[in-house]
PDB file of N, CA, C and O in Angstrom:
ATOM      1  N   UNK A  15      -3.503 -21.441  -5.587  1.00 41.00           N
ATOM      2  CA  UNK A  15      -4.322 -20.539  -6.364  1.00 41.00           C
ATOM      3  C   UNK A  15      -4.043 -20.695  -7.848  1.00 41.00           C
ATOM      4  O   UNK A  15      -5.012 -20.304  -8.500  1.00 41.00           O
ATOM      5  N   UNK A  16      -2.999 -21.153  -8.631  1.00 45.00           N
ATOM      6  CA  UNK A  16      -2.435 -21.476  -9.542  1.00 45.00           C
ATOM      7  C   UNK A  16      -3.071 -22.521 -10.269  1.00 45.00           C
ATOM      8  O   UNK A  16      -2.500 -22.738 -11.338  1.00 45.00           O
ATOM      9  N   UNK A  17      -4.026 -23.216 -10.059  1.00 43.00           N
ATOM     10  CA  UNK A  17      -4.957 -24.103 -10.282  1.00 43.00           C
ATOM     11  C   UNK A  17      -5.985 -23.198 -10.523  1.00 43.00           C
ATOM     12  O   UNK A  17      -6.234 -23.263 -11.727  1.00 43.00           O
ATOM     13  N   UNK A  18      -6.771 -22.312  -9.926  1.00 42.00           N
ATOM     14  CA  UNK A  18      -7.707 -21.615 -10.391  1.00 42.00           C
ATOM     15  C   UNK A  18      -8.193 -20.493 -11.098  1.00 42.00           C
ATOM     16  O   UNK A  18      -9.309 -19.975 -11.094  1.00 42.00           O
ATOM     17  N   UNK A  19      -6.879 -20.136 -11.871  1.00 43.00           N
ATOM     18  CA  UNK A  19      -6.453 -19.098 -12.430  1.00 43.00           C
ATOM     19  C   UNK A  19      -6.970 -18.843 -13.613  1.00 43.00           C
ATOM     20  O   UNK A  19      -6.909 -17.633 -13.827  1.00 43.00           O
ATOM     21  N   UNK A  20      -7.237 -19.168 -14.096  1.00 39.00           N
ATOM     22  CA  UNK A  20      -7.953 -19.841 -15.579  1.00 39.00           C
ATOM     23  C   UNK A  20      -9.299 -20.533 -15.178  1.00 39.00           C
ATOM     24  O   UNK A  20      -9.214 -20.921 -14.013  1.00 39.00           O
ATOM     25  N   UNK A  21      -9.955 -20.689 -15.483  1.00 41.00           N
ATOM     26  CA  UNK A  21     -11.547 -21.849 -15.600  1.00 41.00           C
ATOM     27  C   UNK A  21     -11.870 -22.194 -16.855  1.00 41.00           C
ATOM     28  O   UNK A  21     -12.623 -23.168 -16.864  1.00 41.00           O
ATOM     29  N   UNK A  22     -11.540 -21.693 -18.143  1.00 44.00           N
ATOM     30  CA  UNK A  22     -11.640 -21.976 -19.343  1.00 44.00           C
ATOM     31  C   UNK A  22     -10.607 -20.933 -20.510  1.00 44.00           C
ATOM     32  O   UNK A  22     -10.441 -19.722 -20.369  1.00 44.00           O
ATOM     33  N   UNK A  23     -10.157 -21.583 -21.368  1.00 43.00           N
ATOM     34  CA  UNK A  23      -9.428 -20.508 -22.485  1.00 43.00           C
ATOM     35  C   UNK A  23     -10.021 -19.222 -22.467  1.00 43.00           C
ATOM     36  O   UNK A  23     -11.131 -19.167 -22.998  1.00 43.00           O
ATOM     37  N   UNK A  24      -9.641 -18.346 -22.070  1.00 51.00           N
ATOM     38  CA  UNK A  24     -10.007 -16.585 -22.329  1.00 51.00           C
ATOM     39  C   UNK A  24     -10.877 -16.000 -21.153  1.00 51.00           C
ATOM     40  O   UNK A  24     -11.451 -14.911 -21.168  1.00 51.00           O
ATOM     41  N   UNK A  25     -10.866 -17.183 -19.844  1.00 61.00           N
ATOM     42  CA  UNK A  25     -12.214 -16.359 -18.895  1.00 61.00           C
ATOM     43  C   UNK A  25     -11.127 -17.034 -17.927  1.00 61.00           C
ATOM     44  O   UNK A  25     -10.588 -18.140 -17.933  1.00 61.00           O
ATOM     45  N   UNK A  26     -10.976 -15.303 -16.644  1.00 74.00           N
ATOM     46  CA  UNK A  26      -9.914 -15.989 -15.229  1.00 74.00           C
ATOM     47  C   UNK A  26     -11.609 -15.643 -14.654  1.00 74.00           C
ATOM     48  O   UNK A  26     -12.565 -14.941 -14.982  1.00 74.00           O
ATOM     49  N   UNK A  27     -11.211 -16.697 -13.533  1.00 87.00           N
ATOM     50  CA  UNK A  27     -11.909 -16.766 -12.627  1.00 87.00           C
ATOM     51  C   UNK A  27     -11.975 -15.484 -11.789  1.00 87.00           C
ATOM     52  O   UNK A  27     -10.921 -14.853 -11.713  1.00 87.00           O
ATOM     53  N   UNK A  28     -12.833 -15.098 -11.278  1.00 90.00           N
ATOM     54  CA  UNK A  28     -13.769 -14.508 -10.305  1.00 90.00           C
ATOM     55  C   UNK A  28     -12.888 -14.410  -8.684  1.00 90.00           C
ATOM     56  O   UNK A  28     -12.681 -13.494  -7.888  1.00 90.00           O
ATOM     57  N   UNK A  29     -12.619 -15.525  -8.723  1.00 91.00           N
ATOM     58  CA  UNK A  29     -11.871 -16.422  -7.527  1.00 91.00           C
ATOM     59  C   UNK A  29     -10.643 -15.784  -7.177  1.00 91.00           C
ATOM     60  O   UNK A  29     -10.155 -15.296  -6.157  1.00 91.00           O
ATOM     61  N   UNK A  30     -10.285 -15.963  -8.448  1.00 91.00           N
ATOM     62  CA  UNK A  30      -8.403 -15.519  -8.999  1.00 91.00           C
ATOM     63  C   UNK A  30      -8.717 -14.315  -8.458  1.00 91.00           C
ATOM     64  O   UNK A  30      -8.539 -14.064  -7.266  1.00 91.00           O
ATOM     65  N   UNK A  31      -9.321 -13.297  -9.507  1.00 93.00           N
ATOM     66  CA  UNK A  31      -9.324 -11.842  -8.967  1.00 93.00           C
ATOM     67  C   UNK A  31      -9.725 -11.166  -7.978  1.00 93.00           C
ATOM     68  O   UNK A  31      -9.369 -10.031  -7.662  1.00 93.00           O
ATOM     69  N   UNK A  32     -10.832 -12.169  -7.222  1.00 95.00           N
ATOM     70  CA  UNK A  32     -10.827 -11.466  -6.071  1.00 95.00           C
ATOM     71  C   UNK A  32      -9.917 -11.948  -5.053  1.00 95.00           C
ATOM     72  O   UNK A  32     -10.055 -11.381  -3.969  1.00 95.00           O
ATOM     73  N   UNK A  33      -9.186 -12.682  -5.100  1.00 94.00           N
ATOM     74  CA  UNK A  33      -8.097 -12.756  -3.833  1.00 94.00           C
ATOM     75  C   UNK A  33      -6.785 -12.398  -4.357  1.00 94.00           C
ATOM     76  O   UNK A  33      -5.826 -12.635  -3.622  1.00 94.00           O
ATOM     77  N   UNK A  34      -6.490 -11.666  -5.935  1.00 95.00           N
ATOM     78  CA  UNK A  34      -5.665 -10.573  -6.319  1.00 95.00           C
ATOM     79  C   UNK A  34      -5.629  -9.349  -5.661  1.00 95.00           C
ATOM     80  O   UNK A  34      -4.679  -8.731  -5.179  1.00 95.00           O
ATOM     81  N   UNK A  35      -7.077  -9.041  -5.731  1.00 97.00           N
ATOM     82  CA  UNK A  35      -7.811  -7.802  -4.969  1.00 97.00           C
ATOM     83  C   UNK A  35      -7.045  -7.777  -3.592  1.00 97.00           C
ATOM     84  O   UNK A  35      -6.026  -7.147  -3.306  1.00 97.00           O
ATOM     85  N   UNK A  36      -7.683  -8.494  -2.936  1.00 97.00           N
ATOM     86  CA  UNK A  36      -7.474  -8.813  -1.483  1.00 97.00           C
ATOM     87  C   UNK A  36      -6.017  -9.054  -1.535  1.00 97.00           C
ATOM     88  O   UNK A  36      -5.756  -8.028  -0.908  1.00 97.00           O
ATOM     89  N   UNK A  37      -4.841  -9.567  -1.768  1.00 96.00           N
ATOM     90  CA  UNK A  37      -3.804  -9.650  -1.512  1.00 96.00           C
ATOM     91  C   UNK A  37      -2.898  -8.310  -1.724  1.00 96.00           C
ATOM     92  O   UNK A  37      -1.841  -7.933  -1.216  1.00 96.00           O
ATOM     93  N   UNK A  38      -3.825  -7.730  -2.750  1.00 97.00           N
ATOM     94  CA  UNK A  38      -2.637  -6.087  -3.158  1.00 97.00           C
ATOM     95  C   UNK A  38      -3.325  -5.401  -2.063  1.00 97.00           C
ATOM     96  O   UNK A  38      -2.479  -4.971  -1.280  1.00 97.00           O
ATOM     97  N   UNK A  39      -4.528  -5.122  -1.689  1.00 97.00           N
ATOM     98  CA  UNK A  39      -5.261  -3.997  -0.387  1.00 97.00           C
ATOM     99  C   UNK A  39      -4.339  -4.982   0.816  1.00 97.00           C
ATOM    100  O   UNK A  39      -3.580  -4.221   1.415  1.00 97.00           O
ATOM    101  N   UNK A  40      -4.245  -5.991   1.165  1.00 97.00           N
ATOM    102  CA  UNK A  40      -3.472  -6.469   2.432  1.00 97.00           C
ATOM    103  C   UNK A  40      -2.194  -6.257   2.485  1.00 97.00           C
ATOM    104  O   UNK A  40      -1.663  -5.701   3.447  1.00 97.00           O
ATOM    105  N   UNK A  41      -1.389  -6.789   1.182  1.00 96.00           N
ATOM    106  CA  UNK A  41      -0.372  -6.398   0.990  1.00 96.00           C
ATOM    107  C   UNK A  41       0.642  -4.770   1.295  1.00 96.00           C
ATOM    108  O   UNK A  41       1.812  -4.610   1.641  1.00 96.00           O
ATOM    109  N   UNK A  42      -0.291  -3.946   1.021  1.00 97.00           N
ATOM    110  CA  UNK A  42      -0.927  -2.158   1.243  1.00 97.00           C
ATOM    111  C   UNK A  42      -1.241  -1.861   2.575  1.00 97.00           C
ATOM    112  O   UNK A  42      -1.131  -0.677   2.894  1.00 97.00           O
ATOM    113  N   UNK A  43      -1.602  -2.652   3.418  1.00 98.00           N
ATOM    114  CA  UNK A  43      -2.099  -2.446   4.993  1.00 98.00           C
ATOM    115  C   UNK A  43      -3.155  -1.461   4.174  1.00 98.00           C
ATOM    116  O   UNK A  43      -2.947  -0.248   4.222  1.00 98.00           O
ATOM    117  N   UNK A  44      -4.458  -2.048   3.309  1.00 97.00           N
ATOM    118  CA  UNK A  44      -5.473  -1.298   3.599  1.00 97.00           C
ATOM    119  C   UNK A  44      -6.547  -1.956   3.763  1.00 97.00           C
ATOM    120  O   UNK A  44      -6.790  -3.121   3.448  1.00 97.00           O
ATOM    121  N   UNK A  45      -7.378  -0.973   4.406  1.00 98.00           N
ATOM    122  CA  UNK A  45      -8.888  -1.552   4.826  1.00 98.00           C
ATOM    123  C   UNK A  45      -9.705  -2.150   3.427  1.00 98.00           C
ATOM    124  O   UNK A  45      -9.175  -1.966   2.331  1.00 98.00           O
ATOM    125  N   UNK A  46     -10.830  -2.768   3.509  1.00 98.00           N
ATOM    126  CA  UNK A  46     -11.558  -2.329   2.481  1.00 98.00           C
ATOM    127  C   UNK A  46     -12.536  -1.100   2.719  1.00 98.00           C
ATOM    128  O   UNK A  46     -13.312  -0.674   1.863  1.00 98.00           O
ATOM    129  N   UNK A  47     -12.397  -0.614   3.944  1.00 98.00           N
ATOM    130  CA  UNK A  47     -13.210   0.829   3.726  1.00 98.00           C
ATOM    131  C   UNK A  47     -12.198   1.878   2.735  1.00 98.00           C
ATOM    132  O   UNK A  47     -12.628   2.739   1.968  1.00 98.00           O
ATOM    133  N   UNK A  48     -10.784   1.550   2.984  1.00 97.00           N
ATOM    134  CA  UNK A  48     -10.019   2.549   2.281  1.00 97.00           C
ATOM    135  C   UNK A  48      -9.664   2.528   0.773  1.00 97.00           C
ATOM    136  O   UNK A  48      -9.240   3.466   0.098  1.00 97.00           O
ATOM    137  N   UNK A  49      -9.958   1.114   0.345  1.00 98.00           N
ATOM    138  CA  UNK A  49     -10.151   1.009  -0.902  1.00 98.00           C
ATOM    139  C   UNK A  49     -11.680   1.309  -1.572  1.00 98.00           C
ATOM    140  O   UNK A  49     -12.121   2.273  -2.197  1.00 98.00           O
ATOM    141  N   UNK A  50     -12.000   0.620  -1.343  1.00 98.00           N
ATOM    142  CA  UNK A  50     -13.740   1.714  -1.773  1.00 98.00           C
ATOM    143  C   UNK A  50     -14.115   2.895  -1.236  1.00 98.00           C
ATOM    144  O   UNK A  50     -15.315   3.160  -1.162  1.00 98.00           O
ATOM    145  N   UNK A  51     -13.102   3.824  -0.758  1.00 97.00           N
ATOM    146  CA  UNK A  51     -13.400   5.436  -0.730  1.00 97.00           C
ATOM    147  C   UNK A  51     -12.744   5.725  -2.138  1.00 97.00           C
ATOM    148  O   UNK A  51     -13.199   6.435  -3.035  1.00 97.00           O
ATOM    149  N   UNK A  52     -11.522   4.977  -2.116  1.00 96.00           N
ATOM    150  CA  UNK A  52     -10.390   5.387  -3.563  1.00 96.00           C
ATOM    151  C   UNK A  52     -11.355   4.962  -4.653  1.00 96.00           C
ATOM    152  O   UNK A  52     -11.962   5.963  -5.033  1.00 96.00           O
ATOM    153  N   UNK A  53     -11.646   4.132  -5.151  1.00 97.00           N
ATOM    154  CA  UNK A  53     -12.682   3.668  -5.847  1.00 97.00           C
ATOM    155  C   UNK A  53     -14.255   4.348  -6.267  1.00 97.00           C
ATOM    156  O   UNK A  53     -14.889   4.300  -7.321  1.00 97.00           O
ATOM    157  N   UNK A  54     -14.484   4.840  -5.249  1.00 98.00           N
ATOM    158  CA  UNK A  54     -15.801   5.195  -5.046  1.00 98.00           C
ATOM    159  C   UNK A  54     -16.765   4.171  -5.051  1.00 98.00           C
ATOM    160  O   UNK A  54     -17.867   4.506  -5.487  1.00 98.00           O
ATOM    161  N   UNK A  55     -16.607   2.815  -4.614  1.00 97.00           N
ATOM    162  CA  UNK A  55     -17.513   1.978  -4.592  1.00 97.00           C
ATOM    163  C   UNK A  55     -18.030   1.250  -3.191  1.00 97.00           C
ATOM    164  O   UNK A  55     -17.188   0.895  -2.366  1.00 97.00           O
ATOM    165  N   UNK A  56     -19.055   1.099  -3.021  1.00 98.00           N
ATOM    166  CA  UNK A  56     -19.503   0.463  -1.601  1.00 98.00           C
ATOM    167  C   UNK A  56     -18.775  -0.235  -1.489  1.00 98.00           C
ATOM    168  O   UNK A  56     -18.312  -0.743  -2.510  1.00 98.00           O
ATOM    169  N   UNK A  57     -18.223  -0.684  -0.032  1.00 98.00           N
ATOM    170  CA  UNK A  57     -17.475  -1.940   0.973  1.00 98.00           C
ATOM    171  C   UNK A  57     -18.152  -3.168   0.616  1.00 98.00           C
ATOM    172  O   UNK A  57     -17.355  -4.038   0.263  1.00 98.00           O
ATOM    173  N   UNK A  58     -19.192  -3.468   0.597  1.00 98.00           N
ATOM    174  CA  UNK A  58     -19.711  -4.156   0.087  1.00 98.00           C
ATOM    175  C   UNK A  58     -19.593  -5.171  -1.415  1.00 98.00           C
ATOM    176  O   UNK A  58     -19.716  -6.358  -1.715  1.00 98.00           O
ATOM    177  N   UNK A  59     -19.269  -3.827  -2.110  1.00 97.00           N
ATOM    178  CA  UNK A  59     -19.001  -4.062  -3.608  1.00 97.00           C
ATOM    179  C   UNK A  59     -17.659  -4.631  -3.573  1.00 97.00           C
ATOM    180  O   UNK A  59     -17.304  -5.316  -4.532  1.00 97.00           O
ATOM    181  N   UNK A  60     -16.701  -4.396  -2.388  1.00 98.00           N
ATOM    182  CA  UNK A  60     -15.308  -5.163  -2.667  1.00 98.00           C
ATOM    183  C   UNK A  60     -15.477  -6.390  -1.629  1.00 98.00           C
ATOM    184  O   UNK A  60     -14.652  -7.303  -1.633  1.00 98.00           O
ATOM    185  N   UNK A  61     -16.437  -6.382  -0.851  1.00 97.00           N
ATOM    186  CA  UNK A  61     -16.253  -7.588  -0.366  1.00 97.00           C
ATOM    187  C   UNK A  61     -17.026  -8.544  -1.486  1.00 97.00           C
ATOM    188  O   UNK A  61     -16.673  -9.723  -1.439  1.00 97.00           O
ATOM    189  N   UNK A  62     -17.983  -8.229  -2.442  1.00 96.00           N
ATOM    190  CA  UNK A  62     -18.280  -9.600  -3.668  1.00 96.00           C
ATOM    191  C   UNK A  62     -17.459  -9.375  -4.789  1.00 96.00           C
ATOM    192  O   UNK A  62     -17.575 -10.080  -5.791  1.00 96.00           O
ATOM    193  N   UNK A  63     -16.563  -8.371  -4.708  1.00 96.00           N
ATOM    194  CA  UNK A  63     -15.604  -8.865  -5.380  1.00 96.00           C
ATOM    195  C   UNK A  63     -14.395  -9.674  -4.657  1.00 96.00           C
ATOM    196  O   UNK A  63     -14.173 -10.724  -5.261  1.00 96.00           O
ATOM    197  N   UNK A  64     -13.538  -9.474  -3.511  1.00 96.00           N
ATOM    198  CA  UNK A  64     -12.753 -10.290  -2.590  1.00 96.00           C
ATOM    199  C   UNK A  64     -13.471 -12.000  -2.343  1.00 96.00           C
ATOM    200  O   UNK A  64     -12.850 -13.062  -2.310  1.00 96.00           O
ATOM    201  N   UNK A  65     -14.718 -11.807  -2.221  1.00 95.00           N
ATOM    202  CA  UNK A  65     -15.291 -13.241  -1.992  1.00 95.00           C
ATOM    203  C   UNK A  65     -15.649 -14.363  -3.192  1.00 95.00           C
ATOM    204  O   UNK A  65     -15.990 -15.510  -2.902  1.00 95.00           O
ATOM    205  N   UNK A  66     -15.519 -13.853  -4.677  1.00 93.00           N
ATOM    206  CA  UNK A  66     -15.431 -13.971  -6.145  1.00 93.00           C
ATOM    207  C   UNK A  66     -16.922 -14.195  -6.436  1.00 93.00           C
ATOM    208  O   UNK A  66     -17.315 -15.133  -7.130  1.00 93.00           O
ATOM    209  N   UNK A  67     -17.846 -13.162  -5.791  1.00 93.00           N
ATOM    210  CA  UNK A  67     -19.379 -13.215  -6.388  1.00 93.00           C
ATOM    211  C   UNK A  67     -19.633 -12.494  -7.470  1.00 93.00           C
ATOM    212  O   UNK A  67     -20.653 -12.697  -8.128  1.00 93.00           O
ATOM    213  N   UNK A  68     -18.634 -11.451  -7.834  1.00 94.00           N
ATOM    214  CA  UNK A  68     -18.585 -10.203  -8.825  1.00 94.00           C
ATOM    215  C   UNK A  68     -17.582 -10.377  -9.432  1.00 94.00           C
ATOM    216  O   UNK A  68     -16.918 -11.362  -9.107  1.00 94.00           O
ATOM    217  N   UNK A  69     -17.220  -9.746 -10.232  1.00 93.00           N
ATOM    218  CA  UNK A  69     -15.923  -8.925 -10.523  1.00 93.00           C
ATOM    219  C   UNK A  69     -16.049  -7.594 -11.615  1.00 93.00           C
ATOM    220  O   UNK A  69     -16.800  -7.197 -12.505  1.00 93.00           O
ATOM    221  N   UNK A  70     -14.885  -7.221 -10.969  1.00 95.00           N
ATOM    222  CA  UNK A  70     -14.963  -5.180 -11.232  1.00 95.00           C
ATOM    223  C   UNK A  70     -15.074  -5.262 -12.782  1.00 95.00           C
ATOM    224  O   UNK A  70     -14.747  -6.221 -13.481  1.00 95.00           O
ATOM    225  N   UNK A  71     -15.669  -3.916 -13.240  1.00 94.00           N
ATOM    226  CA  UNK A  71     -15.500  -3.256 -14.554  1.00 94.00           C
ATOM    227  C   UNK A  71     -13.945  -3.358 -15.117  1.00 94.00           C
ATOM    228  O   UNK A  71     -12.955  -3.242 -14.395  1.00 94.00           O
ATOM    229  N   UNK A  72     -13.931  -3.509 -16.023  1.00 93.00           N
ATOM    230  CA  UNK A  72     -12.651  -3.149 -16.291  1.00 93.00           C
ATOM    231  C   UNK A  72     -12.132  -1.859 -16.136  1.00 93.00           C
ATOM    232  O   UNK A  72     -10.908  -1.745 -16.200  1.00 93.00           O
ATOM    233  N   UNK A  73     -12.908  -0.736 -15.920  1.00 95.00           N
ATOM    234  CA  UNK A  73     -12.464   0.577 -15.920  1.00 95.00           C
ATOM    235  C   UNK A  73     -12.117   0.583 -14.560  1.00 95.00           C
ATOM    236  O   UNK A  73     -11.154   1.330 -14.389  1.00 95.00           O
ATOM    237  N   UNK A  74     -12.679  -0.179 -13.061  1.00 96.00           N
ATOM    238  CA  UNK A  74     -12.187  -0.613 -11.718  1.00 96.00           C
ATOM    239  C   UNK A  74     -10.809  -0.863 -11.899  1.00 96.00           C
ATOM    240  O   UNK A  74      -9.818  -0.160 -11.700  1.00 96.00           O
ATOM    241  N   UNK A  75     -10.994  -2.303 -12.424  1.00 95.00           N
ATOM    242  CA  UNK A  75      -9.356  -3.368 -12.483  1.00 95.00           C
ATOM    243  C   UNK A  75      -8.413  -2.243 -12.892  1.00 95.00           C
ATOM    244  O   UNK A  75      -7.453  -2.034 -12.150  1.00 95.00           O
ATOM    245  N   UNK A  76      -8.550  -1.583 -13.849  1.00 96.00           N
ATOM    246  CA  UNK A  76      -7.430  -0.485 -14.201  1.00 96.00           C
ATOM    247  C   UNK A  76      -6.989   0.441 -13.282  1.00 96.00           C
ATOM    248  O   UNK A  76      -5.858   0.927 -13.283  1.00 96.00           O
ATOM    249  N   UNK A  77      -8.158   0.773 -12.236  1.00 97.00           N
ATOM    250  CA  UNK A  77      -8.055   1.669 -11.356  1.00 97.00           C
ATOM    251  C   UNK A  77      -7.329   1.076  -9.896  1.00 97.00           C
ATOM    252  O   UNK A  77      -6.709   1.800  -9.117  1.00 97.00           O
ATOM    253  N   UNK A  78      -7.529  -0.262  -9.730  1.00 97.00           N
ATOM    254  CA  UNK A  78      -7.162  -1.097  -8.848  1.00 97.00           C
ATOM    255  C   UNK A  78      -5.620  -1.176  -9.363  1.00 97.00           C
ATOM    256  O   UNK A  78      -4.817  -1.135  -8.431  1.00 97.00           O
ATOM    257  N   UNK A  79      -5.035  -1.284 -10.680  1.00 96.00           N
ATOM    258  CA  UNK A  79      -3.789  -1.702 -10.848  1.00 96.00           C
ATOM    259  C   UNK A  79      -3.152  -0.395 -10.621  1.00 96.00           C
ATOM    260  O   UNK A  79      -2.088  -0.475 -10.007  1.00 96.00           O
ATOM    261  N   UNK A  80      -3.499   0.695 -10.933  1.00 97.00           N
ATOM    262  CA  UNK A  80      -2.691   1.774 -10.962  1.00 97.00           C
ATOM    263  C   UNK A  80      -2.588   2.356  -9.526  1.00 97.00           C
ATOM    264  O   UNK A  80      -1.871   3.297  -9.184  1.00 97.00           O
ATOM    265  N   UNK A  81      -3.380   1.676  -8.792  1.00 97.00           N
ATOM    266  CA  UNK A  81      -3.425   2.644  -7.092  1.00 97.00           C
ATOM    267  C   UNK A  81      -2.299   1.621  -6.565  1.00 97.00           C
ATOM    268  O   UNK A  81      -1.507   1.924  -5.672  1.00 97.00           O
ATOM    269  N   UNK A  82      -2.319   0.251  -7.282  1.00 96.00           N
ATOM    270  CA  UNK A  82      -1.349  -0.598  -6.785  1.00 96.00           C
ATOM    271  C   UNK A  82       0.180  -0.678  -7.494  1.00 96.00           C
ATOM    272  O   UNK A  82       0.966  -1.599  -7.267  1.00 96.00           O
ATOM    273  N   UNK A  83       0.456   0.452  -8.390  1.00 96.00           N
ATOM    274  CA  UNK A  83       1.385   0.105  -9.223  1.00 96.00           C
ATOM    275  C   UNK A  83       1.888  -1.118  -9.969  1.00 96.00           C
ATOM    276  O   UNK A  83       3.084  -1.381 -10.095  1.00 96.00           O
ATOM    277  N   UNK A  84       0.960  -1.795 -10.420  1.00 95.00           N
ATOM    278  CA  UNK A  84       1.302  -2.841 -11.697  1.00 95.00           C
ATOM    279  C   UNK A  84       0.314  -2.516 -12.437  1.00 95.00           C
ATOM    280  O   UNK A  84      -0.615  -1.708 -12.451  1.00 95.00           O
ATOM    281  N   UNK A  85       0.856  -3.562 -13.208  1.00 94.00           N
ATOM    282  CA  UNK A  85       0.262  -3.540 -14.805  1.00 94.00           C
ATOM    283  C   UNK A  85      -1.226  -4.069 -14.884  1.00 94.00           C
ATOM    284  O   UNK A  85      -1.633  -4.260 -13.738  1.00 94.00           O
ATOM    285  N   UNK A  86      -2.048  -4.331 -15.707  1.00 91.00           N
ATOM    286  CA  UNK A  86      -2.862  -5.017 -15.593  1.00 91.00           C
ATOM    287  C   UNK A  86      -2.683  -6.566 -16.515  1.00 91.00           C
ATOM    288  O   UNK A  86      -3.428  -7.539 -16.397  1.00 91.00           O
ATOM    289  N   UNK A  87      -1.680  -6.469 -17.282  1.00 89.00           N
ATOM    290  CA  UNK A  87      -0.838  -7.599 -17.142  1.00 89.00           C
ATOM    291  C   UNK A  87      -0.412  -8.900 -16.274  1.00 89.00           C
ATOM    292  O   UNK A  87      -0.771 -10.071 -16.402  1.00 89.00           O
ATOM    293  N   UNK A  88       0.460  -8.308 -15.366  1.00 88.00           N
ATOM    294  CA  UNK A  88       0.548  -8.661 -14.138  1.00 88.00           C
ATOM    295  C   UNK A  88      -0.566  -8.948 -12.920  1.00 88.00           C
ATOM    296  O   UNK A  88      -0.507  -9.791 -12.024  1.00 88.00           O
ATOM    297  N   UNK A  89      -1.666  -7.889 -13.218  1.00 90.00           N
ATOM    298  CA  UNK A  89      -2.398  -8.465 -12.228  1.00 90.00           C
ATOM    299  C   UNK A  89      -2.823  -9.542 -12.227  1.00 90.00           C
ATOM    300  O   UNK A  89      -2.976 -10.269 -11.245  1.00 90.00           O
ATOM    301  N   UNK A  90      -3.237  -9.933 -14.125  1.00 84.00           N
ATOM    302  CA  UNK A  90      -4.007 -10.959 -14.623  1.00 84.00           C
ATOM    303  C   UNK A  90      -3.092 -12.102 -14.657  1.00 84.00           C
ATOM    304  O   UNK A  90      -3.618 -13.147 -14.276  1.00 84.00           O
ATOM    305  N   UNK A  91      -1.504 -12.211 -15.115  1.00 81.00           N
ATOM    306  CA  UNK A  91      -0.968 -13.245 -14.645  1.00 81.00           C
ATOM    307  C   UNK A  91      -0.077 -13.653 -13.735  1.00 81.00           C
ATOM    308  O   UNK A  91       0.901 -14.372 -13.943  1.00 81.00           O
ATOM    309  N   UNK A  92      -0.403 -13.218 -12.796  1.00 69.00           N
ATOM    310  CA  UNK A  92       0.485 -13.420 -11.578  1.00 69.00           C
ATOM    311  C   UNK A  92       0.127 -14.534 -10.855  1.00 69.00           C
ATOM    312  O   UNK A  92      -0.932 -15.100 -10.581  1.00 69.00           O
ATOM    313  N   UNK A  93       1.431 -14.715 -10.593  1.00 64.00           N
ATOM    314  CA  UNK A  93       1.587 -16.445 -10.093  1.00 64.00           C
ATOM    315  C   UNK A  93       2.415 -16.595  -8.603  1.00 64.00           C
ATOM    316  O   UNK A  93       3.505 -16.074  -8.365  1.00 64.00           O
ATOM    317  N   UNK A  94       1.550 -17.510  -7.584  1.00 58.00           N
ATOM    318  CA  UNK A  94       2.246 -17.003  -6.357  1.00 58.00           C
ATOM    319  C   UNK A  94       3.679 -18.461  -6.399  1.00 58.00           C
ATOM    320  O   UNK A  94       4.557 -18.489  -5.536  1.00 58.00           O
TER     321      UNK A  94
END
């Protein structure tokens, strides 16, 4: 994943963040029904974000880091 982390100077991939997504809700033993109740966003809406067709608002990602306890720092450069 460390290869796709980046796609150009100043833009992460789509890719990256949605299998960030997906690794902190798995990591969590949660559904994606249980993350888009916390969220308030359709199942749907996290599966094109998990599948990298979307990606969240930033006012989401913030909301995603704090239900997960990190930074949004960290979310953005984390390296497996």
């Amino acid at each position: 994943m460390k290869g796709n982390r980046i796609m150009r100077a100043g833009t992460i991939s789509s890719i990256f963040i949605g299998q960030r997504i997906k690794d902190l809700r798995k990591n969590n033993n949660e559904t994606i029904k249980d993350l888009s109740k916390v969220l308030n966003v359709s199942e749907a809406t996290i599966y094109s974000w998990e599948a990298g067709q979307r990606i969240p608002r930033l006012e989401l990602l913030v909301n995603i880091c704090n239900k997960y306890h990190v930074s949004l720092d960290s979310f953005v450069f984390y390296e497996n």
